[in-house]
């Protein structure tokens, strides 16, 4: 079978283990997955949910292999993490080498080269050619928390501005910054103070059309009236919102906000945790409109599945923090750094930015054709390999979460792993690994089409 998208991964991934083919040998979840799920229910806290309780033993390319021998097509990448594929060869090689050498010293005690090399790569790859510094952490939420710490230290101000539909994490500060109550916040307060929410540019759900610059003026007016520019340390925004519904702001929204930040001494923080590392068809989503953030938070796609996150930004802002003010026991762990260097080498050497664009070119026309046939699709949106459909009651813009769940369940039953998101729970999102084969991508879209038809 030819695979124009990834010729060398058309049958076996380069790690040599995973055949690139959907196979269903049992219903999903199969009997062994159901046994494991019974153990999960008895042993794991109920608050830790599992969307599709199919227990995975191996994965690579665009395929997840479960304990029953089923092979599922992966349109989720573990929530935008395994962009380079699971067990990607360069990640595996570097991790194996590193884990056999040393596993931990704590960078704050006795340092090692991998941490420095990851920071050098981040300083080189993130938008803007100004002098930069980076600091490494364990999770996306931790990176966002640290970006806020740094912005407050630099500005001497307290207030943090975030947006409707935003998702920034589940720690106390990032829960305050996240918009949606259920399931992220309900019952977990009180939340951190000095977090203010501004209206987002969400073209599909605007009551009347509004341009990006008008939407920015609306947000700025709220900030200036309700917070005050001179009290605002940071404005934190996802260039394309992830959990909030793959909301792509209207052109001009981000540049106008960035410009307002510059004029008012507010630190513009791009949360690129979901959009970063080639996912949207640029190395970072901000590049699409030439926006250069003061600070960028990254995680997810940075390290091929190992836990790593970072804050990267203007040297003078990053260096305003006193020695010892940033860090943590595991931040920039050597094994995670080795994985990141393998993932970054893969993205750059294998042209994954271009591959994300190719995925968009394949998916979007197909989804638009489905939108012409099926009235439930209100909008097709996204960029690169971060694409979604918003599901509505036909003929309206009323969100239909029940239909979204039905579609998702139908895809899962057929062996296609899709995720949902959105403030209203009505967005079906697609985040395939950037190394997925074209044949699997097409087959996944066929399954989706059948779900709509069913
Ligand atoms: C934009 C964004 N920010 C922050 C986070 C939090 O990252 P983590 O789950 O690694 O803490 C996420 C996770 O989905 C995210 O999408």
XYZ file of C-alpha atoms and ligand atoms in Angstrom:
470
model
C 0.000 0.000 0.000
C 1.471 3.381 -0.903
C 1.448 6.069 1.700
C 2.256 9.437 0.216
C 2.037 11.110 3.602
C 4.606 8.934 5.289
C 6.044 6.367 2.883
C 8.318 4.705 5.404
C 5.491 4.152 7.895
C 2.891 2.694 5.571
C 3.020 -0.831 6.997
C 5.305 -0.850 10.008
C 6.392 2.056 12.128
C 10.104 2.654 12.284
C 10.206 1.282 15.833
C 9.350 -1.970 14.064
C 6.402 -3.055 16.153
C 3.089 -1.652 15.101
C 1.395 -2.599 11.885
C -0.344 0.467 10.448
C -3.757 -1.122 10.021
C -7.081 -0.928 11.866
C -8.052 -4.356 13.208
C -11.108 -5.203 15.313
C -11.105 -8.708 16.781
C -13.574 -8.057 19.626
C -16.216 -5.509 20.423
C -14.742 -2.398 22.066
C -13.849 -2.493 24.882
C -12.947 -6.178 24.621
C -13.047 -8.715 27.478
C -9.511 -8.104 28.743
C -10.046 -4.346 28.691
C -13.268 -4.827 30.641
C -11.405 -6.874 33.267
C -8.807 -4.136 33.587
C -11.516 -1.512 33.824
C -13.099 -3.430 36.728
C -9.701 -3.325 38.470
C -9.436 0.382 37.633
C -12.791 1.127 39.226
C -11.715 -0.718 42.385
C -8.254 0.841 42.606
C -8.214 4.271 40.956
C -9.930 7.372 42.317
C -13.265 7.888 40.574
C -12.355 11.489 39.713
C -9.723 10.232 37.276
C -11.916 9.464 34.283
C -11.179 7.388 31.199
C -12.932 8.402 27.997
C -12.587 5.086 26.160
C -11.645 2.229 28.527
C -9.645 0.298 25.961
C -6.336 -0.625 27.599
C -3.389 -0.013 25.315
C -0.228 -2.128 25.218
C 1.626 -0.740 22.212
C 1.317 2.206 19.889
C 3.114 3.773 16.950
C 2.409 5.837 13.847
C -1.367 6.265 13.761
C -2.302 3.046 15.590
C -3.041 2.059 19.211
C -2.955 -1.693 19.977
C -5.094 -2.876 22.896
C -4.850 -5.847 25.281
C -7.416 -7.799 23.233
C -5.451 -7.431 19.996
C -7.613 -4.678 18.517
C -5.864 -1.937 16.582
C -7.473 1.480 16.729
C -6.847 4.524 14.568
C -5.560 7.368 16.696
C -7.117 10.792 16.071
C -6.225 11.989 19.580
C -2.444 11.672 20.108
C -3.086 11.374 23.861
C -4.531 14.925 23.715
C -2.044 16.475 21.279
C 1.046 14.928 22.839
C 2.422 12.229 20.536
C 2.712 14.467 17.491
C 5.891 12.600 16.469
C 4.075 9.292 16.982
C 4.163 6.936 19.925
C 7.518 5.344 20.712
C 9.050 7.485 17.951
C 12.448 6.024 17.047
C 14.568 9.098 17.855
C 12.728 9.556 21.158
C 13.187 5.890 22.095
C 16.895 5.866 21.200
C 17.697 9.000 23.172
C 15.588 7.954 26.158
C 17.165 4.495 26.288
C 20.618 5.993 26.157
C 19.796 8.560 28.839
C 18.018 6.187 31.203
C 21.014 3.849 31.145
C 23.337 6.757 31.950
C 21.606 8.748 34.669
C 17.943 9.247 35.541
C 18.055 12.222 37.902
C 20.398 14.550 39.687
C 18.063 17.571 39.994
C 19.163 20.358 37.672
C 19.169 22.754 40.642
C 21.778 20.570 42.401
C 24.194 19.201 39.776
C 23.195 20.109 36.215
C 23.471 18.167 32.938
C 23.683 19.141 29.270
C 20.233 17.934 28.121
C 18.422 20.666 30.061
C 20.592 23.368 28.500
C 20.207 21.862 25.019
C 16.383 21.841 25.314
C 16.426 25.504 26.411
C 18.689 26.376 23.470
C 16.275 24.605 21.097
C 13.262 26.412 22.591
C 15.003 29.785 22.368
C 15.778 29.083 18.715
C 12.356 27.710 17.709
C 9.860 29.991 19.476
C 8.692 33.132 17.633
C 10.940 36.217 17.541
C 14.668 36.694 17.120
C 15.219 38.614 20.373
C 17.467 37.181 23.101
C 15.551 34.555 25.063
C 15.826 32.328 28.090
C 13.836 29.213 29.034
C 12.981 27.333 32.224
C 11.707 23.743 32.330
C 8.870 22.221 34.345
C 6.802 19.018 34.450
C 3.312 19.837 33.215
C 1.511 22.447 31.203
C -0.261 23.841 34.256
C 3.062 24.247 36.025
C 4.439 26.158 33.026
C 1.419 28.505 33.040
C 1.810 29.076 36.807
C 5.448 29.960 36.299
C 4.717 32.292 33.400
C 2.400 34.204 35.743
C 5.044 34.251 38.497
C 7.615 35.634 36.060
C 5.234 38.261 34.641
C 4.315 39.441 38.148
C 7.955 39.681 39.188
C 8.859 41.645 36.032
C 5.942 44.086 36.149
C 5.427 44.353 39.899
C 1.681 44.036 39.111
C -0.853 41.420 40.266
C -3.688 41.047 37.779
C -3.842 38.282 35.184
C -6.242 38.490 32.235
C -7.575 35.337 30.595
C -10.433 34.689 28.175
C -13.849 33.088 27.900
C -13.536 29.374 26.981
C -9.884 29.300 28.117
C -8.224 26.185 29.473
C -4.914 26.534 31.302
C -4.845 23.547 33.690
C -6.062 22.068 36.956
C -3.799 23.510 39.679
C -5.278 26.160 41.942
C -4.093 29.168 39.920
C -4.758 27.526 36.557
C -8.242 26.395 37.664
C -8.942 30.062 38.301
C -7.653 30.811 34.798
C -9.693 28.006 33.179
C -13.200 29.065 32.167
C -15.336 25.950 32.342
C -16.749 24.927 35.709
C -17.666 21.279 35.129
C -15.615 19.112 35.400
C -12.533 21.237 36.033
C -13.538 23.512 38.924
C -16.801 22.380 40.482
C -16.391 22.065 44.248
C -12.652 22.772 44.188
C -12.618 26.452 45.184
C -11.823 28.941 46.540
C -9.596 29.814 43.626
C -6.578 32.091 43.324
C -7.427 35.793 43.176
C -6.551 38.539 40.708
C -7.645 36.526 37.659
C -9.988 38.383 35.293
C -11.838 37.097 32.247
C -12.247 38.991 28.984
C -14.508 38.154 26.033
C -12.958 35.913 23.373
C -13.273 36.166 19.600
C -15.401 33.085 18.819
C -16.639 33.830 15.286
C -19.150 30.969 15.018
C -20.947 31.828 18.275
C -20.930 35.634 17.994
C -24.521 36.966 17.956
C -23.502 39.233 15.031
C -20.387 39.217 12.842
C -17.491 41.070 14.470
C -13.961 41.432 13.104
C -10.840 40.411 14.973
C -9.857 44.000 15.715
C -13.380 44.828 16.921
C -13.344 41.762 19.165
C -9.954 42.851 20.521
C -11.310 46.366 21.193
C -14.245 44.778 23.054
C -11.847 42.701 25.208
C -9.525 45.662 25.829
C -12.461 47.799 26.904
C -13.436 45.169 29.490
C -9.844 44.923 30.731
C -9.364 48.670 30.984
C -12.688 49.204 32.761
C -12.705 46.180 35.067
C -9.005 45.662 35.774
C -6.880 48.610 34.614
C -3.917 48.298 32.261
C -1.496 49.504 34.924
C -2.633 46.757 37.311
C -2.275 44.004 34.700
C 0.836 41.826 34.850
C -0.025 39.391 32.070
C -2.553 38.603 29.390
C -2.562 34.833 28.836
C -4.188 33.410 25.728
C -4.242 30.226 23.651
C -3.697 31.243 19.984
C -6.260 28.561 19.101
C -8.229 27.474 22.149
C -7.949 23.764 22.864
C -10.298 22.336 25.491
C -12.625 25.340 25.006
C -13.604 24.095 21.546
C -10.765 24.626 19.045
C -11.860 28.222 18.846
C -9.889 30.061 16.156
C -10.113 33.807 16.826
C -10.879 36.105 13.898
C -7.831 37.422 12.017
C -6.437 40.484 13.725
C -7.582 39.579 17.255
C -4.232 38.273 18.518
C -2.065 40.988 16.888
C -4.296 43.745 18.345
C -4.077 42.231 21.837
C -0.304 41.779 21.544
C 0.032 45.387 20.428
C -2.065 46.624 23.370
C 0.138 44.605 25.750
C 3.292 46.173 24.298
C 1.870 49.687 24.608
C 0.830 49.093 28.221
C 3.768 47.146 29.617
C 1.613 44.010 29.997
C 3.380 40.683 29.428
C 1.733 38.883 26.476
C 1.820 35.157 27.234
C 0.935 32.725 24.445
C -0.180 29.423 25.917
C 1.024 27.138 23.106
C 0.743 23.987 25.202
C -1.763 22.401 22.819
C -0.948 24.337 19.639
C 2.851 24.169 19.772
C 5.443 22.025 18.068
C 4.125 21.858 14.505
C 0.565 20.900 15.477
C -1.133 23.769 13.623
C 1.066 23.755 10.519
C 3.518 26.266 11.972
C 6.084 25.448 14.612
C 3.992 27.701 16.893
C 0.459 28.907 16.167
C 1.340 32.569 16.876
C 3.492 32.589 13.746
C 0.367 32.407 11.567
C -0.264 36.133 12.123
C 3.334 37.096 12.889
C 2.622 37.595 16.612
C 5.736 37.563 18.797
C 4.768 36.811 22.408
C 6.803 38.032 25.378
C 6.518 34.584 26.972
C 5.447 31.228 25.487
C 4.319 28.227 27.515
C 4.874 24.791 25.985
C 4.294 21.156 27.019
C 2.443 18.217 25.364
C 4.106 17.819 21.914
C 7.482 18.936 23.252
C 8.748 15.505 24.327
C 6.984 12.701 22.455
C 4.983 11.643 25.522
C 7.373 12.195 28.403
C 6.360 14.821 30.957
C 8.080 18.110 30.177
C 6.949 21.738 29.964
C 8.630 25.084 29.536
C 8.381 28.844 29.718
C 10.417 30.640 27.062
C 10.646 34.375 26.627
C 12.438 37.689 26.501
C 15.702 37.441 28.412
C 15.078 40.586 30.439
C 11.668 39.332 31.616
C 12.828 35.782 32.334
C 15.969 37.010 34.105
C 14.050 39.411 36.336
C 13.385 36.546 38.763
C 15.836 36.196 41.661
C 18.075 33.111 41.783
C 16.222 30.115 43.217
C 12.822 31.684 42.444
C 12.032 29.137 39.718
C 12.488 25.384 39.655
C 11.330 22.141 41.254
C 12.729 18.702 41.977
C 11.904 17.128 38.625
C 11.594 20.106 36.262
C 13.660 19.331 33.153
C 14.344 15.750 34.187
C 17.193 14.327 32.045
C 15.090 11.530 30.546
C 12.318 13.972 29.572
C 14.956 16.314 28.098
C 16.429 13.454 26.045
C 12.919 12.698 24.760
C 12.402 16.364 23.860
C 15.633 16.482 21.886
C 14.504 13.347 20.018
C 11.048 14.804 19.375
C 12.411 18.160 18.189
C 14.926 16.411 15.883
C 12.031 14.374 14.460
C 9.832 17.429 13.864
C 12.645 19.265 12.110
C 14.221 16.388 10.143
C 10.974 14.738 9.045
C 9.238 17.947 7.994
C 6.338 17.590 10.434
C 5.304 21.232 10.062
C 4.623 20.547 6.385
C 2.987 17.266 7.270
C 0.535 19.056 9.585
C -0.402 21.289 6.632
C -0.871 18.236 4.449
C -3.192 16.720 7.064
C -5.267 19.921 7.006
C -5.374 19.802 3.202
C -6.713 16.246 3.377
C -9.128 16.641 6.275
C -10.773 20.004 5.771
C -12.258 19.510 2.269
C -13.540 16.106 3.337
C -15.141 17.578 6.477
C -16.598 20.501 4.493
C -18.207 17.977 2.150
C -19.702 16.247 5.199
C -20.962 19.630 6.443
C -22.822 20.062 3.129
C -24.582 16.739 3.680
C -25.130 16.690 7.429
C -26.875 19.670 9.034
C -25.437 18.811 12.455
C -22.081 20.247 11.398
C -22.315 23.955 12.159
C -18.691 24.724 11.397
C -15.444 23.061 10.343
C -12.450 24.892 11.788
C -8.850 24.632 12.959
C -5.429 24.604 11.385
C -2.903 21.933 10.501
C -3.614 18.739 12.403
C -5.779 20.554 14.969
C -9.172 20.374 13.298
C -12.695 20.224 14.709
C -16.354 20.215 13.801
C -18.891 22.057 15.955
C -22.103 20.072 16.299
C -25.414 21.942 16.441
C -29.126 21.416 16.012
C -29.485 21.559 12.208
C -30.357 24.997 10.886
C -29.300 26.735 14.121
C -26.130 27.507 16.070
C -27.549 25.768 19.159
C -24.911 23.396 20.576
C -25.903 19.710 20.553
C -23.789 17.897 23.138
C -25.931 14.734 23.003
C -25.379 14.339 19.260
C -21.668 14.997 19.776
C -21.525 12.160 22.328
C -23.413 9.864 19.959
C -20.997 10.589 17.116
C -18.015 10.109 19.369
C -19.343 6.792 20.692
C -20.005 5.577 17.134
C -16.415 6.405 16.137
C -15.073 4.631 19.211
C -17.128 1.509 18.549
C -15.650 1.365 15.044
C -12.080 1.696 16.308
C -11.446 5.405 15.743
C -10.230 7.336 18.770
C -11.718 10.840 18.645
C -12.015 13.388 21.432
C -14.675 15.944 22.262
C -14.225 19.403 23.747
C -15.893 22.789 23.991
C -17.548 24.897 26.630
C -20.852 23.421 25.456
C -19.466 19.883 24.982
C -20.402 20.009 21.304
C -17.088 19.952 19.476
C -15.618 16.822 17.952
C -11.891 17.380 17.626
C -9.195 15.655 15.623
C -5.550 15.629 16.669
C -3.913 12.824 14.718
C -0.211 12.139 15.194
C 1.615 14.108 12.497
C 3.186 10.856 11.275
C -0.146 9.126 10.597
C -0.383 7.478 7.174
C -2.680 8.960 4.566
C -4.588 5.697 4.234
C -5.367 5.653 7.977
C -6.414 9.272 7.869
C -8.813 8.512 5.021
C -10.151 5.432 6.780
C -10.729 7.481 9.940
C -12.720 10.022 7.935
C -14.733 7.175 6.360
C -15.637 5.996 9.870
C -16.649 9.508 10.815
C -18.832 9.755 7.724
C -20.554 6.490 8.688
C -21.114 7.877 12.194
C -22.889 10.913 10.720
C -24.887 8.749 8.343
C -25.881 6.424 11.226
C -3.689 25.269 26.334
C -3.391 24.409 27.512
N -2.798 24.949 28.590
C -2.498 24.214 29.663
C -2.817 22.872 29.730
C -2.481 22.075 30.956
O -1.468 21.162 30.657
P -1.217 19.898 31.613
O -2.400 19.006 31.474
O 0.059 19.296 31.097
O -1.061 20.456 32.992
C -3.448 22.275 28.641
C -3.847 20.853 28.683
O -4.717 20.395 27.991
C -3.743 23.056 27.507
O -4.376 22.534 26.432
